[in-house]
XYZ file of C-alpha atoms in Angstrom:
641
model
C 32.945 -8.562 73.120
C 29.431 -8.882 71.383
C 26.927 -10.322 73.622
C 23.182 -11.319 73.477
C 22.044 -7.805 72.852
C 24.152 -7.467 69.855
C 22.845 -10.762 68.466
C 19.557 -9.225 69.295
C 19.992 -6.252 67.285
C 21.452 -8.477 64.269
C 18.202 -10.521 64.325
C 16.229 -7.226 64.311
C 18.063 -5.749 61.377
C 17.216 -9.009 59.557
C 13.714 -8.944 60.403
C 13.402 -5.144 59.355
C 15.313 -5.617 56.099
C 13.133 -8.848 55.189
C 10.193 -6.651 55.934
C 11.312 -4.279 53.418
C 12.067 -6.810 50.777
C 8.430 -8.285 51.300
C 7.172 -4.578 50.760
C 9.024 -4.271 47.623
C 7.855 -7.746 46.513
C 4.168 -6.528 47.372
C 4.736 -3.386 45.245
C 5.907 -5.516 42.161
C 2.955 -7.958 42.442
C 0.517 -5.018 42.662
C 1.998 -3.497 39.374
C 2.428 -6.546 37.617
C -0.028 -5.111 34.794
C 0.793 -1.594 35.192
C 2.020 0.053 31.940
C 5.638 0.997 31.945
C 6.305 -0.378 35.378
C 9.901 -1.779 36.106
C 10.209 -4.524 38.722
C 12.053 -3.410 41.674
C 14.581 -4.998 44.123
C 15.766 -4.259 47.690
C 19.520 -4.305 47.489
C 20.605 -5.997 50.725
C 24.182 -5.449 52.129
C 25.872 -6.305 55.266
C 26.308 -3.793 58.068
C 29.533 -2.739 59.275
C 31.409 -5.655 61.268
C 32.742 -5.197 64.895
C 36.202 -3.274 64.924
C 38.880 -4.511 62.655
C 41.791 -6.407 64.456
C 44.377 -4.041 65.790
C 47.478 -3.827 68.124
C 44.949 -2.775 71.060
C 42.184 -5.324 70.278
C 42.371 -8.864 71.237
C 42.674 -11.756 68.752
C 39.787 -13.485 67.797
C 38.415 -16.072 65.277
C 37.464 -13.579 62.977
C 35.350 -10.423 62.271
C 31.747 -10.845 63.801
C 28.898 -9.216 61.735
C 26.276 -6.994 62.773
C 23.395 -7.926 60.342
C 21.957 -6.586 57.263
C 20.488 -3.497 55.950
C 18.665 -2.304 52.835
C 21.184 -0.036 50.916
C 18.746 0.864 48.216
C 15.589 0.114 46.354
C 16.627 -0.207 42.768
C 14.417 -0.665 39.619
C 15.698 -3.350 37.050
C 16.131 -1.463 33.582
C 18.191 -1.764 30.495
C 18.724 1.775 29.124
C 20.233 0.329 25.901
C 17.108 -1.569 25.315
C 15.139 1.528 25.792
C 17.362 3.203 23.135
C 16.516 0.426 20.736
C 12.909 0.399 21.327
C 12.661 4.232 21.073
C 14.541 4.236 17.645
C 12.265 1.566 16.103
C 9.135 3.120 17.862
C 9.750 6.208 15.725
C 10.502 4.175 12.563
C 6.943 2.409 13.073
C 5.179 5.713 13.826
C 6.237 6.989 10.449
C 4.548 4.038 8.669
C 1.613 3.765 10.845
C 0.932 7.482 10.195
C 1.418 6.880 6.330
C -0.681 3.827 6.380
C -3.683 5.517 8.303
C -4.043 7.845 5.413
C -2.993 5.887 2.308
C -5.468 3.041 3.183
C -8.266 5.875 3.152
C -6.838 7.047 -0.456
C -7.477 3.402 -1.433
C -10.974 3.602 -0.193
C -11.685 6.831 -1.959
C -10.381 5.752 -5.314
C -12.272 2.523 -4.795
C -10.302 0.431 -7.275
C -10.316 -2.187 -8.323
C -14.080 -2.211 -8.927
C -16.492 -3.749 -11.222
C -18.966 -0.933 -10.544
C -19.042 2.856 -9.998
C -15.005 3.254 -10.142
C -13.320 5.487 -12.472
C -12.159 2.508 -14.808
C -15.740 1.360 -14.964
C -17.347 4.803 -15.548
C -14.584 5.452 -18.198
C -15.204 2.019 -20.078
C -19.195 3.032 -19.915
C -18.283 6.331 -21.229
C -16.420 5.064 -24.237
C -18.991 2.280 -24.858
C -21.846 5.358 -25.140
C -19.777 6.981 -27.702
C -19.439 3.620 -29.581
C -23.316 3.233 -29.294
C -23.642 6.575 -30.463
C -21.834 5.765 -33.641
C -24.105 2.938 -34.221
C -27.182 4.794 -33.458
C -26.387 8.509 -33.523
C -30.007 9.893 -32.820
C -31.000 7.448 -29.962
C -28.048 7.374 -27.585
C -27.044 11.124 -27.046
C -28.744 11.335 -23.623
C -26.876 8.304 -22.437
C -23.539 9.665 -23.562
C -24.281 13.077 -21.728
C -25.293 11.138 -18.775
C -22.349 8.676 -18.796
C -19.965 11.682 -19.222
C -21.540 13.674 -16.121
C -21.315 10.386 -13.923
C -17.682 10.232 -14.822
C -17.002 13.993 -14.154
C -18.840 13.886 -11.037
C -16.833 10.990 -9.709
C -13.681 12.684 -10.605
C -14.975 15.797 -8.788
C -16.058 13.807 -5.888
C -12.660 11.717 -5.336
C -10.702 15.133 -5.669
C -12.780 16.755 -3.033
C -12.389 13.865 -0.875
C -8.714 13.800 -1.369
C -8.595 17.447 -0.377
C -10.567 16.622 2.935
C -8.052 13.666 3.670
C -5.284 16.234 3.263
C -6.904 18.460 5.738
C -7.425 15.469 8.003
C -3.634 14.807 7.858
C -3.043 18.194 8.816
C -5.422 17.987 11.894
C -3.489 14.941 12.721
C -0.276 17.178 12.868
C -2.264 19.601 14.986
C -3.395 17.161 17.340
C 0.400 15.579 17.706
C 1.835 19.122 18.236
C -0.867 19.587 21.061
C -0.068 16.319 22.647
C 3.783 16.555 22.433
C 3.654 19.991 24.237
C 1.548 18.331 27.071
C 3.980 15.649 27.160
C 6.809 18.185 27.564
C 4.897 20.003 30.221
C 4.642 16.602 32.265
C 8.337 16.072 31.708
C 9.187 19.510 33.260
C 7.374 18.556 36.379
C 8.563 14.924 36.585
C 12.139 15.816 35.934
C 12.381 18.242 38.712
C 10.697 15.793 41.173
C 13.160 13.089 40.240
C 16.217 15.536 40.958
C 14.631 16.563 44.451
C 14.210 12.907 45.370
C 17.826 12.001 44.408
C 19.256 15.047 46.002
C 17.444 13.777 49.332
C 19.149 10.590 48.928
C 16.329 8.361 47.548
C 15.670 6.550 44.274
C 12.629 7.949 42.572
C 11.904 4.580 40.883
C 8.285 5.001 40.133
C 8.918 8.477 38.932
C 11.403 7.434 36.559
C 9.045 4.778 35.238
C 6.405 7.493 34.355
C 9.220 9.423 32.699
C 10.248 6.651 30.677
C 6.874 6.004 29.611
C 6.464 9.508 28.442
C 9.790 9.090 26.573
C 8.171 5.987 24.825
C 5.213 8.097 23.716
C 7.125 10.967 22.704
C 9.407 8.588 20.493
C 6.402 7.433 18.634
C 5.855 11.152 17.551
C 9.349 11.824 16.204
C 12.885 10.571 16.808
C 14.673 11.765 20.390
C 17.929 11.860 21.693
C 18.070 11.336 25.615
C 21.253 12.738 27.434
C 21.480 11.482 30.940
C 22.574 14.201 33.497
C 23.352 14.103 37.254
C 20.878 13.046 39.743
C 18.891 11.190 37.169
C 18.166 14.082 35.370
C 17.913 14.073 31.510
C 18.063 16.519 28.714
C 15.992 15.417 25.705
C 16.264 16.982 22.048
C 15.144 15.654 18.521
C 17.250 13.397 16.665
C 18.698 14.215 13.189
C 19.005 10.457 12.386
C 16.648 9.429 9.557
C 14.768 6.298 9.358
C 17.594 4.709 7.214
C 20.257 5.590 9.989
C 22.156 8.261 8.146
C 22.454 11.885 9.264
C 19.550 14.336 8.262
C 20.004 18.164 9.015
C 16.300 18.586 8.580
C 15.604 16.759 11.755
C 18.190 18.584 13.837
C 17.315 21.019 16.574
C 18.140 24.748 16.146
C 21.125 26.000 18.055
C 21.133 28.010 21.091
C 23.507 30.910 22.081
C 26.301 28.497 22.870
C 25.847 26.288 19.688
C 24.395 23.287 21.372
C 20.995 21.880 19.965
C 17.923 23.116 21.884
C 16.604 20.817 24.298
C 12.733 20.133 24.553
C 13.362 18.774 28.083
C 15.877 20.396 30.525
C 17.293 18.418 33.592
C 18.403 21.562 35.326
C 16.017 24.382 35.759
C 13.836 24.860 33.763
C 15.591 28.052 32.177
C 12.908 29.271 30.057
C 15.334 30.710 27.370
C 16.868 27.136 26.802
C 13.642 24.986 26.617
C 11.926 24.648 23.360
C 8.386 23.770 22.531
C 6.498 23.429 19.077
C 3.598 25.704 17.405
C 1.284 24.784 14.674
C 0.892 26.880 11.526
C -2.828 26.720 10.672
C -2.957 28.987 7.513
C -0.618 30.313 4.717
C -2.374 32.866 2.739
C -0.563 35.190 -0.202
C -1.241 38.758 0.619
C 1.128 40.311 -1.870
C 2.216 38.918 -4.933
C 5.741 38.824 -6.766
C 6.505 42.353 -7.973
C 10.201 42.216 -8.501
C 10.164 39.125 -10.718
C 12.537 37.030 -8.100
C 9.397 34.721 -7.073
C 9.297 35.779 -3.922
C 5.760 37.009 -2.652
C 4.540 38.108 0.853
C 2.180 35.778 2.794
C 0.278 36.045 5.846
C 1.051 33.204 8.228
C -0.902 32.283 11.204
C 0.390 30.003 13.923
C -0.932 28.749 17.131
C 1.350 28.931 20.277
C 1.871 25.306 21.437
C -0.807 24.015 18.923
C -3.655 25.167 21.036
C -6.263 26.556 18.634
C -8.941 26.596 21.184
C -8.402 30.420 22.016
C -7.553 33.234 19.905
C -4.971 34.400 22.746
C -2.681 31.900 21.322
C -3.123 33.204 17.709
C -0.097 34.764 16.298
C -0.111 36.507 12.621
C 3.119 37.101 10.969
C 4.177 38.075 7.478
C 6.741 35.962 5.746
C 8.322 36.836 2.220
C 8.972 33.335 0.627
C 8.534 31.644 -2.936
C 5.622 29.469 -3.683
C 7.891 26.375 -3.105
C 8.623 27.669 0.439
C 5.030 28.275 0.988
C 4.377 24.786 -0.090
C 6.941 23.471 2.390
C 5.418 25.683 5.207
C 2.038 24.137 4.267
C 3.463 20.576 4.351
C 5.555 20.701 7.477
C 3.412 23.202 9.582
C 5.311 22.781 12.796
C 7.632 25.488 14.154
C 10.220 25.561 16.809
C 9.033 27.608 19.441
C 10.168 29.129 22.861
C 8.958 28.295 26.321
C 5.787 30.312 25.727
C 5.159 29.042 22.366
C 6.374 31.854 20.202
C 8.104 30.816 17.176
C 11.924 31.296 17.033
C 13.778 33.490 14.352
C 16.964 31.985 13.102
C 20.182 33.782 12.461
C 22.258 33.022 9.410
C 24.423 30.466 11.427
C 21.541 28.524 12.592
C 21.532 29.762 16.232
C 18.254 31.021 17.665
C 17.530 34.643 18.057
C 14.967 35.462 20.712
C 16.038 38.602 22.567
C 14.429 41.337 20.394
C 10.618 40.379 20.567
C 8.221 43.166 22.151
C 7.884 41.112 25.295
C 11.121 39.756 27.197
C 12.006 36.192 26.722
C 9.796 35.939 23.646
C 10.881 35.337 20.215
C 11.020 37.528 17.095
C 7.904 36.184 15.439
C 5.193 37.539 17.433
C 1.980 39.316 16.387
C 2.873 41.666 13.198
C 6.257 40.551 12.659
C 7.725 40.671 9.316
C 10.565 38.129 8.199
C 11.763 35.902 5.673
C 11.375 32.299 5.075
C 15.038 31.529 6.057
C 14.274 32.759 9.389
C 11.694 30.266 10.258
C 12.709 27.340 12.407
C 10.570 24.696 10.642
C 10.557 21.383 12.100
C 11.194 18.592 9.658
C 10.999 15.391 11.569
C 13.201 12.359 10.006
C 10.840 9.880 11.257
C 7.925 9.203 13.794
C 4.245 9.937 13.369
C 4.591 13.385 12.684
C 6.914 12.549 9.664
C 4.291 9.999 8.503
C 1.463 12.905 8.490
C 3.634 15.229 6.743
C 4.987 12.960 3.930
C 1.481 11.461 3.194
C 0.273 14.993 2.210
C 2.728 15.142 -0.416
C 1.478 11.738 -1.795
C -2.175 12.726 -1.643
C -1.312 15.931 -3.336
C 0.690 14.000 -6.144
C -2.211 11.647 -6.777
C -4.480 14.886 -7.182
C -2.053 16.302 -9.838
C -2.153 12.792 -11.545
C -6.194 13.118 -11.433
C -5.697 16.520 -12.900
C -3.636 15.293 -15.779
C -6.078 12.460 -16.490
C -9.065 15.281 -16.462
C -7.126 17.448 -18.723
C -6.019 14.641 -21.117
C -9.518 13.544 -21.395
C -10.899 17.020 -21.905
C -8.208 18.165 -24.304
C -8.718 14.963 -26.482
C -12.531 14.674 -26.609
C -12.700 18.707 -27.104
C -10.103 18.527 -29.947
C -12.380 15.778 -32.002
C -15.674 17.401 -31.154
C -14.452 20.832 -32.296
C -12.218 19.579 -34.831
C -9.493 22.054 -33.666
C -6.288 21.576 -31.702
C -6.671 25.152 -30.330
C -8.851 26.322 -27.427
C -12.120 27.463 -29.146
C -14.414 28.899 -26.473
C -17.038 30.067 -29.121
C -16.039 28.278 -32.203
C -14.727 31.572 -33.658
C -10.992 30.628 -33.396
C -9.232 27.528 -35.153
C -12.416 26.048 -36.475
C -14.982 27.013 -39.108
C -17.702 25.251 -37.235
C -20.332 26.386 -35.393
C -22.520 24.892 -32.462
C -21.048 23.493 -29.286
C -17.141 22.858 -29.546
C -16.391 22.187 -26.003
C -17.824 18.825 -24.568
C -16.211 19.165 -21.196
C -15.639 22.625 -19.630
C -14.364 23.978 -16.396
C -17.268 23.893 -13.972
C -15.985 27.105 -12.181
C -16.965 28.955 -15.235
C -20.238 27.315 -16.018
C -22.827 29.805 -17.521
C -26.277 29.557 -19.061
C -24.572 30.610 -22.326
C -23.040 27.500 -24.080
C -20.800 29.792 -25.979
C -19.103 30.999 -22.669
C -18.376 27.676 -21.113
C -14.431 27.201 -21.087
C -12.032 24.456 -20.704
C -9.407 26.731 -19.364
C -8.200 25.586 -15.871
C -9.883 22.459 -15.945
C -8.735 19.797 -13.766
C -10.289 16.823 -11.560
C -11.954 19.250 -9.325
C -13.947 21.313 -11.794
C -14.415 19.016 -14.943
C -18.064 18.710 -15.871
C -20.064 18.390 -19.049
C -21.125 21.566 -20.902
C -24.420 22.670 -19.480
C -26.115 23.508 -22.933
C -25.267 19.622 -23.748
C -27.007 18.604 -20.486
C -30.015 20.595 -21.378
C -30.207 19.452 -24.781
C -28.250 16.333 -25.489
C -29.057 16.486 -29.300
C -26.587 19.336 -29.479
C -23.629 16.779 -29.295
C -21.784 16.585 -32.530
C -21.639 13.224 -34.035
C -21.267 13.700 -37.686
C -18.098 14.248 -39.950
C -18.917 17.857 -40.982
C -20.699 20.757 -39.590
C -21.548 24.200 -41.057
C -20.771 27.610 -39.285
C -24.127 27.443 -37.619
C -23.328 24.103 -36.166
C -25.758 22.137 -38.553
C -24.471 18.730 -39.943
C -23.578 18.808 -43.763
C -24.465 15.322 -44.448
C -28.304 14.450 -45.345
C -28.101 11.468 -42.962
C -26.185 11.083 -39.533
C -22.842 9.073 -40.263
C -21.652 8.935 -36.629
C -17.864 9.362 -37.521
C -17.148 11.960 -34.872
C -18.762 9.802 -32.267
C -16.581 7.038 -33.477
C -13.288 9.110 -33.340
C -14.089 9.702 -29.718
C -14.955 6.121 -28.863
C -11.441 5.300 -30.366
C -9.657 7.526 -27.678
C -10.187 4.196 -25.609
C -7.236 2.629 -26.998
C -5.331 5.795 -27.937
C -1.950 6.089 -26.155
C -1.735 9.671 -25.053
C 1.231 11.355 -23.229
C -0.883 12.180 -20.318
C 1.728 12.181 -17.929
C 3.808 14.846 -19.691
C 1.050 17.415 -18.759
C 2.447 19.786 -16.313
C 2.793 23.450 -15.287
C 4.293 24.284 -18.629
C 1.269 23.576 -20.460
C -1.358 24.142 -17.371
C -3.812 26.573 -18.415
C -4.398 29.721 -16.179
C -7.647 29.791 -14.092
C -8.886 32.641 -16.065
C -10.491 32.157 -19.434
C -8.025 34.515 -20.976
C -5.162 32.026 -20.199
C -2.883 30.065 -22.557
C -4.291 27.637 -25.201
C -2.985 24.392 -23.595
C -4.880 22.156 -25.692
C -2.786 23.418 -28.513
C 0.631 22.066 -26.830
C -1.066 18.917 -25.951
C -2.267 18.164 -29.337
C 1.134 19.042 -31.288
C 1.973 16.196 -33.749
C -0.987 13.835 -32.636
C -3.673 15.637 -34.256
C -4.070 14.526 -37.768
C -6.864 13.598 -40.255
C -7.993 10.064 -40.762
C -8.720 9.017 -44.273
C -10.897 6.209 -42.980
C -13.188 8.767 -41.182
C -13.545 11.163 -44.356
C -10.498 13.160 -43.378
C -11.864 13.850 -39.967
C -9.263 15.211 -37.438
C -8.458 12.579 -34.896
C -6.097 12.098 -31.960
C -3.252 9.735 -32.821
C -1.237 7.774 -30.490
C 2.084 8.897 -29.236
C 5.245 7.112 -28.489
C 5.599 6.452 -24.585
C 1.959 7.168 -24.025
C -0.768 5.188 -22.181
C -4.571 4.986 -22.924
C -6.639 6.843 -20.303
C -7.832 3.753 -18.289
C -4.141 2.396 -18.412
C -2.940 5.705 -16.955
C -5.561 5.512 -14.194
C -4.912 1.853 -13.339
C -1.002 3.107 -13.115
C -2.121 5.589 -10.294
C -3.943 2.624 -8.749
C -1.128 0.427 -9.010
C 1.244 3.048 -7.577
C -0.962 3.713 -4.518
C -1.411 0.159 -4.140
C 2.432 -0.365 -3.983
C 2.822 2.478 -1.446
C 0.215 1.102 0.773
C 1.610 -2.373 0.701
C 5.159 -1.011 1.553
C 3.631 0.854 4.417
C 1.936 -2.473 5.477
C 5.146 -4.521 4.894
C 7.156 -1.905 7.058
C 4.727 -1.822 9.939
C 4.675 -5.761 10.063
C 8.446 -5.593 10.079
C 8.697 -2.985 12.582
C 6.007 -4.686 14.845
C 8.060 -7.840 14.703
C 11.071 -5.843 15.857
C 9.078 -3.988 18.421
C 7.743 -7.183 19.720
C 11.331 -8.511 20.200
C 12.317 -5.394 21.953
C 9.314 -5.381 24.115
C 9.873 -9.104 24.946
C 13.311 -8.377 26.044
C 12.427 -5.363 27.938
C 9.920 -7.439 29.655
C 12.152 -10.076 30.378
C 14.438 -7.769 32.084
C 12.028 -5.142 33.744
C 8.708 -6.829 33.833
C 7.317 -8.753 36.524
C 7.215 -12.470 36.807
C 4.699 -13.602 39.108
C 6.320 -16.957 39.549
C 9.698 -15.168 40.505
C 7.894 -12.848 42.960
C 6.126 -15.547 44.529
C 9.425 -17.553 44.999
C 10.950 -14.366 46.472
C 7.942 -13.810 48.900
C 8.287 -17.414 50.150
C 12.217 -16.785 50.680
C 11.647 -13.468 52.297
C 8.801 -14.934 54.623
C 10.986 -17.703 55.729
C 13.684 -15.521 56.472
C 11.535 -13.152 58.315
C 10.088 -16.053 60.398
C 13.918 -17.172 61.185
C 14.674 -13.747 62.311
C 11.713 -13.673 64.362
C 12.600 -16.931 66.079
C 16.063 -15.635 66.510
C 14.666 -12.732 68.435
C 12.380 -14.925 70.347
C 15.483 -17.338 71.285
C 17.265 -14.264 72.533
C 14.596 -13.293 74.469
C 14.561 -16.463 76.445
C 18.375 -16.504 76.906
C 18.125 -12.993 78.395
C 15.467 -14.270 80.629
C 17.737 -16.735 81.853
C 20.545 -14.292 82.365
C 18.272 -11.652 84.101
C 15.754 -13.718 85.845
C 17.440 -17.127 86.171
C 20.488 -16.089 88.248
C 18.419 -14.738 91.004
C 17.837 -18.317 91.891
């Protein structure tokens, strides 16, 4: 039969269990503001009662309990809320990455603006030509200066956009380095969690740290988490894009067993099965296409695990690919790599092949390797911050292309009127009987001291400038309707009709958007006469200007200022979309964060209530021990009397 000593042990178990509960409560209160902390709870259960009734045991009123014990200390966590949060976190990361750079593009374009912007400078440029028509001899310097301001602004914008693209690439490099650092932490924490579990304990704080790393990783790109035994997890990338449909580009390569490669391994780690990421720093053409199939050889340099601080991580490979594939590589810049950071080589079935490298366990693509683009395991994340950085590069380059079209359209139109020729005339000897300076706008990369050797071929927003000879002597600007072969005006008095024809370009509808690679001149002065293709059907005589050839409007076109405003409008739409998405995702993330906090967060009111409850239980158990002590004193010492 249970006696006083058994009651003493029962009270003692209560005392110790309440003490443990108070310890857990104290830990919760101490970490109330710790990022990623999940509140914990002591799971109290009854200890086994005295023996069950049997044939040999006497009947009793019922089983007598033996007290309480702490079965486990559990953390309160909802894994489904974690999944929802991380999925939205990846979507939010995508738009945050885009907004970070699109907002800078807006600042670079500086529109809308009343002063100093492209629209303002273009308006002043055409105003100066209008003034030149009214007073040809007095305003040539203003025309030259306004034109130079306009071209300098275009040059500056293009240069800043290029710098911004480089910044986005640096963002990718930094993200790759951070991702690999997170994966390194994962390897250690995952193993510690398994070790603690195997020993029979719950690694609550370690699992909180791991979940916090998962949250950070999900912002970089979408992730899939696969729970394993002893609370281990496998992590790989997701192939679910931001709209919820399958996207093979985001999927991980397959291992030898046909399973997606893990970036975190629950058991191991087995170096052959755990993937990392490496960063492509440069892609340079070293051998042009010689077979006519569009495939050239490129020298590709990547850094293992994105660490560019030492040349020991630098790997140079040689890749056969098309220009489009090279642009893809420049856009994405991230390669799937093995445990040591050496890029994986893909087989035709999508499996990795990493057993033929010069060093055991390393991939195919080590120093000096030669391969094809299809062998590269290029990482194309369907969401996350990396996706934002990668996609915004394409947008920035698209704006550069549009600015190039604007510069070409302006140069082709003004030069056609100045030279009175729809053809490319570097020295006035072809397509035009006139002498003098026929190219007002030129390619600054071929700027020379000799005016007759300045060219418009290869002109774009990066290099457009005003003919140096005109800047030295603005009086050489052609303003009249007729000039002889020496470049002298044929009229006895200046008529300004050519200046008026240029001024009228302000409202002329040009098919600027139609300029593409098919009419893009070569970067060499010997390239194609792209102006001629642009002027087909729109370069006609104007009887009101004494038969002067002028540029006519084309159906479906827009004036130059309207075209630029269209660029600004498109940018504004993209930026506003990114901001709206960020706001929308912020609301959803706030909802999931609040739900996670209500489940896993520490409530000070609740913890203080629990503390009072555990304190009273502790005191009651202590009183019980004190009472049993008095009773035992009666039994032991009182019977002597």
